[in-house]
Amino acid sequence: MALDVNKLLSEVKITHYDHDPNATAATDVGWVDMRDYGCFTASFFRTVGTSALTMTILANTASDGSGDEATIATKTFTAGQPNAVGDYVFLEALAQQIAQKSAEDGKAYRYVSVNLTLATGTDEGVVTYIQSKPRFAYDEMTADYIST
């Protein structure tokens, strides 16, 4: 008897982004809605280059990042930069941090994005978002994505 198991995929939403900004300016990776999640974790996996990285989680009042914005968390690389192909780092924020910042600023922050700055414009990586602690668990919150 074959089992069709989606235990982990019903408890987390995982999204991947190819990060190739061709710039050294701070770049938002992708805005996601945190309304129904308790935790947001992002990783950066280096695929090209060796330059320094700055990694920040931003919150915003608008789904496209055009609203009021606040910094929720920043990663300081004290043990060394992820500067070799295959290096990866993580940064996490809780929904409580977003709610606290909303209360402090009098804003309704709901959306988050990782914001990355690469010191060399030709550097690249893969960014993975993991939204966890859902308010409601579904059969499959993480689905396959295949472009056509």
PDB file of C-alpha atoms in Angstrom, residues 44-51 81-89 122-126:
ATOM      1  CA  PHE A  44      20.791  32.697   1.179  1.00  0.00           C
ATOM      2  CA  PHE A  45      22.812  30.072  -0.733  1.00  0.00           C
ATOM      3  CA  ARG A  46      25.792  31.479  -2.642  1.00  0.00           C
ATOM      4  CA  THR A  47      26.044  30.274  -6.266  1.00  0.00           C
ATOM      5  CA  VAL A  48      28.365  32.891  -7.849  1.00  0.00           C
ATOM      6  CA  GLY A  49      30.935  35.279  -6.402  1.00  0.00           C
ATOM      7  CA  THR A  50      32.788  35.982  -3.189  1.00  0.00           C
ATOM      8  CA  SER A  51      31.720  39.472  -2.081  1.00  0.00           C
ATOM      9  CA  GLN A  81      31.016  36.092   5.286  1.00  0.00           C
ATOM     10  CA  PRO A  82      29.227  33.465   3.165  1.00  0.00           C
ATOM     11  CA  ASN A  83      31.739  34.197   0.400  1.00  0.00           C
ATOM     12  CA  ALA A  84      32.302  30.827  -1.267  1.00  0.00           C
ATOM     13  CA  VAL A  85      30.035  28.945  -3.637  1.00  0.00           C
ATOM     14  CA  GLY A  86      27.982  26.583  -1.492  1.00  0.00           C
ATOM     15  CA  ASP A  87      28.034  28.763   1.638  1.00  0.00           C
ATOM     16  CA  TYR A  88      24.612  29.442   3.130  1.00  0.00           C
ATOM     17  CA  VAL A  89      23.180  31.533   5.954  1.00  0.00           C
ATOM     18  CA  THR A 122      27.864  40.032 -10.559  1.00  0.00           C
ATOM     19  CA  ASP A 123      27.365  37.862  -7.455  1.00  0.00           C
ATOM     20  CA  GLU A 124      24.342  35.571  -7.315  1.00  0.00           C
ATOM     21  CA  GLY A 125      22.535  33.187  -5.032  1.00  0.00           C
ATOM     22  CA  VAL A 126      19.349  31.318  -4.264  1.00  0.00           C
TER      23      VAL A 126
END
